[in-house]
Short mmCIF file of C-alpha atoms in Angstrom, two decimals:
data_model
loop_
_atom_site.label_atom_id
_atom_site.label_comp_id
_atom_site.label_asym_id
_atom_site.label_seq_id
_atom_site.Cartn_x
_atom_site.Cartn_y
_atom_site.Cartn_z
CA UNK A 1 110.59 109.88 73.01
CA UNK A 2 107.93 107.34 72.14
CA UNK A 3 106.44 104.21 73.60
CA UNK A 4 109.83 102.55 74.14
CA UNK A 5 111.34 105.53 75.99
CA UNK A 6 112.87 104.62 79.35
CA UNK A 7 113.34 106.89 82.34
CA UNK A 8 116.91 107.56 83.45
CA UNK A 9 115.74 106.25 86.84
CA UNK A 10 115.99 102.73 85.41
CA UNK A 11 119.77 103.21 85.38
CA UNK A 12 120.37 105.58 88.29
CA UNK A 13 118.10 104.07 90.95
CA UNK A 14 119.93 100.71 91.23
CA UNK A 15 123.29 102.51 91.45
CA UNK A 16 122.03 104.89 94.15
CA UNK A 17 120.63 101.93 96.07
CA UNK A 18 123.98 100.16 95.79
CA UNK A 19 125.78 103.27 97.05
CA UNK A 20 123.49 103.48 100.09
CA UNK A 21 124.26 99.86 100.94
CA UNK A 22 128.02 99.87 100.31
CA UNK A 23 128.67 103.22 102.01
CA UNK A 24 127.76 101.74 105.39
CA UNK A 25 129.58 98.40 104.98
CA UNK A 26 126.29 96.54 105.18
CA UNK A 27 126.48 92.81 105.81
CA UNK A 28 122.86 91.73 105.35
CA UNK A 29 120.03 93.50 103.51
CA UNK A 30 116.45 92.41 104.27
CA UNK A 31 114.47 92.74 101.05
CA UNK A 32 111.43 91.37 99.29
CA UNK A 33 111.99 89.00 96.41
CA UNK A 34 111.32 91.81 93.90
CA UNK A 35 114.44 93.63 95.16
CA UNK A 36 116.84 90.69 94.96
CA UNK A 37 118.28 91.84 91.62
CA UNK A 38 119.32 95.16 93.20
CA UNK A 39 121.35 93.33 95.83
CA UNK A 40 122.94 91.20 93.12
CA UNK A 41 124.02 94.36 91.28
CA UNK A 42 125.37 95.77 94.55
CA UNK A 43 127.40 92.60 95.12
CA UNK A 44 128.77 92.79 91.56
CA UNK A 45 129.86 96.40 92.04
CA UNK A 46 131.52 95.65 95.38
CA UNK A 47 133.35 92.60 94.02
CA UNK A 48 134.59 94.46 90.93
CA UNK A 49 135.85 97.39 93.00
CA UNK A 50 137.54 95.06 95.49
CA UNK A 51 139.19 93.07 92.71
CA UNK A 52 140.52 96.18 91.01
CA UNK A 53 141.51 98.37 93.97
CA UNK A 54 141.83 96.00 96.92
CA UNK A 55 139.44 94.96 99.68
CA UNK A 56 137.33 98.02 100.42
CA UNK A 57 133.64 97.13 100.50
CA UNK A 58 131.88 94.41 102.45
CA UNK A 59 129.96 92.28 99.95
CA UNK A 60 126.37 92.22 101.25
CA UNK A 61 124.02 89.27 101.33
CA UNK A 62 120.27 89.52 100.69
CA UNK A 63 117.95 88.22 103.39
CA UNK A 64 114.64 87.17 101.87
CA UNK A 65 112.09 85.62 104.21
CA UNK A 66 110.29 83.25 101.89
CA UNK A 67 107.12 83.20 104.00
CA UNK A 68 106.76 86.95 103.59
CA UNK A 69 108.83 87.53 100.48
CA UNK A 70 105.95 89.48 98.97
CA UNK A 71 102.90 90.89 100.71
CA UNK A 72 99.93 91.64 98.47
CA UNK A 73 97.29 94.37 98.54
CA UNK A 74 94.32 93.49 100.77
CA UNK A 75 91.87 94.65 98.12
CA UNK A 76 93.79 93.38 95.10
CA UNK A 77 95.75 90.27 96.14
CA UNK A 78 97.28 90.02 92.66
CA UNK A 79 99.25 93.25 93.18
CA UNK A 80 101.91 93.78 95.83
CA UNK A 81 101.07 96.00 98.79
CA UNK A 82 102.60 99.36 98.00
CA UNK A 83 102.59 102.94 99.22
CA UNK A 84 101.80 103.94 95.62
CA UNK A 85 98.65 101.80 95.45
CA UNK A 86 95.62 103.42 93.85
CA UNK A 87 93.53 102.83 96.97
CA UNK A 88 94.49 103.17 100.63
CA UNK A 89 92.00 100.45 101.58
CA UNK A 90 94.37 97.62 100.73
CA UNK A 91 97.47 98.99 102.46
CA UNK A 92 98.37 98.54 106.14
CA UNK A 93 100.11 101.58 107.61
CA UNK A 94 102.07 101.38 110.85
CA UNK A 95 100.66 104.68 112.09
CA UNK A 96 97.02 103.94 111.29
CA UNK A 97 94.56 104.04 114.16
CA UNK A 98 94.06 100.45 115.46
CA UNK A 99 90.38 100.52 114.52
CA UNK A 100 91.25 101.56 110.97
CA UNK A 101 93.81 98.76 110.72
CA UNK A 102 91.31 96.18 111.99
CA UNK A 103 88.67 97.37 109.52
CA UNK A 104 91.08 97.02 106.61
CA UNK A 105 91.81 93.43 107.61
CA UNK A 106 88.13 92.61 108.10
CA UNK A 107 87.31 94.03 104.65
CA UNK A 108 90.15 92.21 102.90
CA UNK A 109 89.20 90.37 99.72
CA UNK A 110 88.84 86.60 100.13
CA UNK A 111 86.64 84.22 98.08
CA UNK A 112 83.40 82.23 98.28
CA UNK A 113 85.04 78.93 99.26
CA UNK A 114 84.98 79.62 102.98
CA UNK A 115 88.02 77.45 103.79
CA UNK A 116 91.14 78.91 105.40
CA UNK A 117 93.67 77.23 103.16
CA UNK A 118 96.83 78.35 101.36
CA UNK A 119 96.55 78.16 97.57
CA UNK A 120 98.23 81.12 95.92
CA UNK A 121 96.71 80.41 92.49
CA UNK A 122 93.12 79.61 93.44
CA UNK A 123 92.83 81.55 96.73
CA UNK A 124 95.12 84.59 96.44
CA UNK A 125 93.27 86.70 99.01
CA UNK A 126 93.19 84.08 101.76
CA UNK A 127 96.75 83.01 100.95
CA UNK A 128 97.96 86.59 101.35
CA UNK A 129 96.26 86.87 104.75
CA UNK A 130 97.85 83.59 105.83
CA UNK A 131 101.28 84.87 104.82
CA UNK A 132 100.78 88.05 106.86
CA UNK A 133 99.56 86.01 109.85
CA UNK A 134 102.57 83.68 109.65
CA UNK A 135 105.06 86.53 109.20
CA UNK A 136 103.83 88.47 112.23
CA UNK A 137 103.52 85.48 114.57
CA UNK A 138 106.47 83.36 113.47
CA UNK A 139 104.12 80.41 112.99
CA UNK A 140 103.97 78.02 110.07
CA UNK A 141 101.03 78.36 107.68
CA UNK A 142 99.80 74.74 108.19
CA UNK A 143 99.53 75.44 111.93
CA UNK A 144 97.31 78.46 111.24
CA UNK A 145 95.22 76.47 108.77
CA UNK A 146 94.66 73.82 111.46
CA UNK A 147 93.62 76.43 114.02
CA UNK A 148 90.92 77.81 111.74
CA UNK A 149 89.79 74.52 110.20
CA UNK A 150 85.98 74.45 110.11
CA UNK A 151 85.76 78.12 111.07
CA UNK A 152 84.69 80.93 108.79
CA UNK A 153 86.62 83.81 107.32
CA UNK A 154 85.15 86.12 109.95
CA UNK A 155 86.91 84.30 112.78
CA UNK A 156 90.11 84.12 110.77
CA UNK A 157 90.09 87.84 109.94
CA UNK A 158 89.33 88.79 113.53
CA UNK A 159 92.28 86.71 114.67
CA UNK A 160 94.53 88.31 112.07
CA UNK A 161 93.29 91.80 112.94
CA UNK A 162 94.26 91.20 116.58
CA UNK A 163 97.70 90.00 115.49
CA UNK A 164 98.33 92.99 113.21
CA UNK A 165 97.13 95.56 115.75
CA UNK A 166 99.19 94.07 118.59
CA UNK A 167 102.30 94.00 116.37
CA UNK A 168 101.85 97.55 115.09
CA UNK A 169 100.75 99.21 118.33
CA UNK A 170 104.15 99.45 120.13
CA UNK A 171 105.72 100.91 116.98
CA UNK A 172 102.83 103.32 116.53
CA UNK A 173 102.94 104.40 120.19
CA UNK A 174 106.68 105.10 120.09
CA UNK A 175 106.41 106.97 116.79
CA UNK A 176 103.60 109.18 118.08
CA UNK A 177 105.56 109.76 121.29
CA UNK A 178 108.53 111.01 119.29
CA UNK A 179 106.35 113.14 117.02
CA UNK A 180 104.87 114.79 120.12
CA UNK A 181 108.36 115.63 121.42
CA UNK A 182 110.27 117.39 118.60
CA UNK A 183 113.33 118.02 120.78
CA UNK A 184 113.73 114.31 121.59
CA UNK A 185 113.09 113.40 117.95
CA UNK A 186 115.80 115.81 116.83
CA UNK A 187 118.18 114.34 119.42
CA UNK A 188 117.55 110.77 118.21
CA UNK A 189 117.94 111.77 114.57
CA UNK A 190 121.16 113.68 115.26
CA UNK A 191 122.69 110.88 117.32
CA UNK A 192 122.01 108.31 114.65
CA UNK A 193 123.15 110.65 111.88
CA UNK A 194 126.47 110.99 113.73
CA UNK A 195 126.79 107.18 113.94
CA UNK A 196 126.04 106.82 110.24
CA UNK A 197 128.43 109.62 109.27
CA UNK A 198 131.31 108.02 111.14
CA UNK A 199 130.90 104.78 109.20
CA UNK A 200 130.39 106.59 105.88
CA UNK A 201 133.49 108.78 106.36
CA UNK A 202 135.67 105.76 107.05
CA UNK A 203 134.39 104.07 103.90
CA UNK A 204 134.89 107.19 101.76
CA UNK A 205 138.42 107.67 103.10
CA UNK A 206 139.25 104.12 102.05
CA UNK A 207 137.68 104.56 98.60
CA UNK A 208 139.56 107.80 97.87
CA UNK A 209 142.83 106.27 99.05
CA UNK A 210 142.38 103.15 96.92
CA UNK A 211 141.66 105.07 93.71
CA UNK A 212 144.37 107.69 94.37
CA UNK A 213 142.21 110.77 94.89
CA UNK A 214 142.24 113.42 97.62
CA UNK A 215 139.01 114.17 99.51
CA UNK A 216 137.83 117.76 99.89
CA UNK A 217 137.47 118.65 103.53
#
């Protein structure tokens, strides 16, 4: 109670995240750089359990793509892009209509310099757009800078909008297809739940055996 009070989630969330990872014998976890500490905790828990009870859990490795380690809000490039953002205008959603996605990119905050150049400190908005462009195309940022040298932000944003829409559209189309066919969606969910359950049950059997407990069936 008071200004220094901390939610229990500070303690339980990292443990729940670790459980989700270890239960499925995960080898590699793709995360943003702000989640790296959670993977480190997960590794610590796995290593301690393995050392005490015998090899049981696979010790996961984080996979952090440095070029896209953190994507920032299109309207506030000093804050990370997040589903809990105050405004929807700065967040790209996979299921957005393509026109809505393109408009968000075109309205993204830049600066008055007019040069497509990466400089996270002085040009956070443009730098964020360059990171998104590079992440979705697999290109290096200097290559993109060269392509848009001498061209305005309008050309650059239109190019990025095309990239984002073309990357999102197959995912969006498949998702909408599944949402329009509840029976097929249920089948896919059930099939993958069965796959996950098989892995989880094997892990739990091993954990109970190692610590000397009997599982309820």
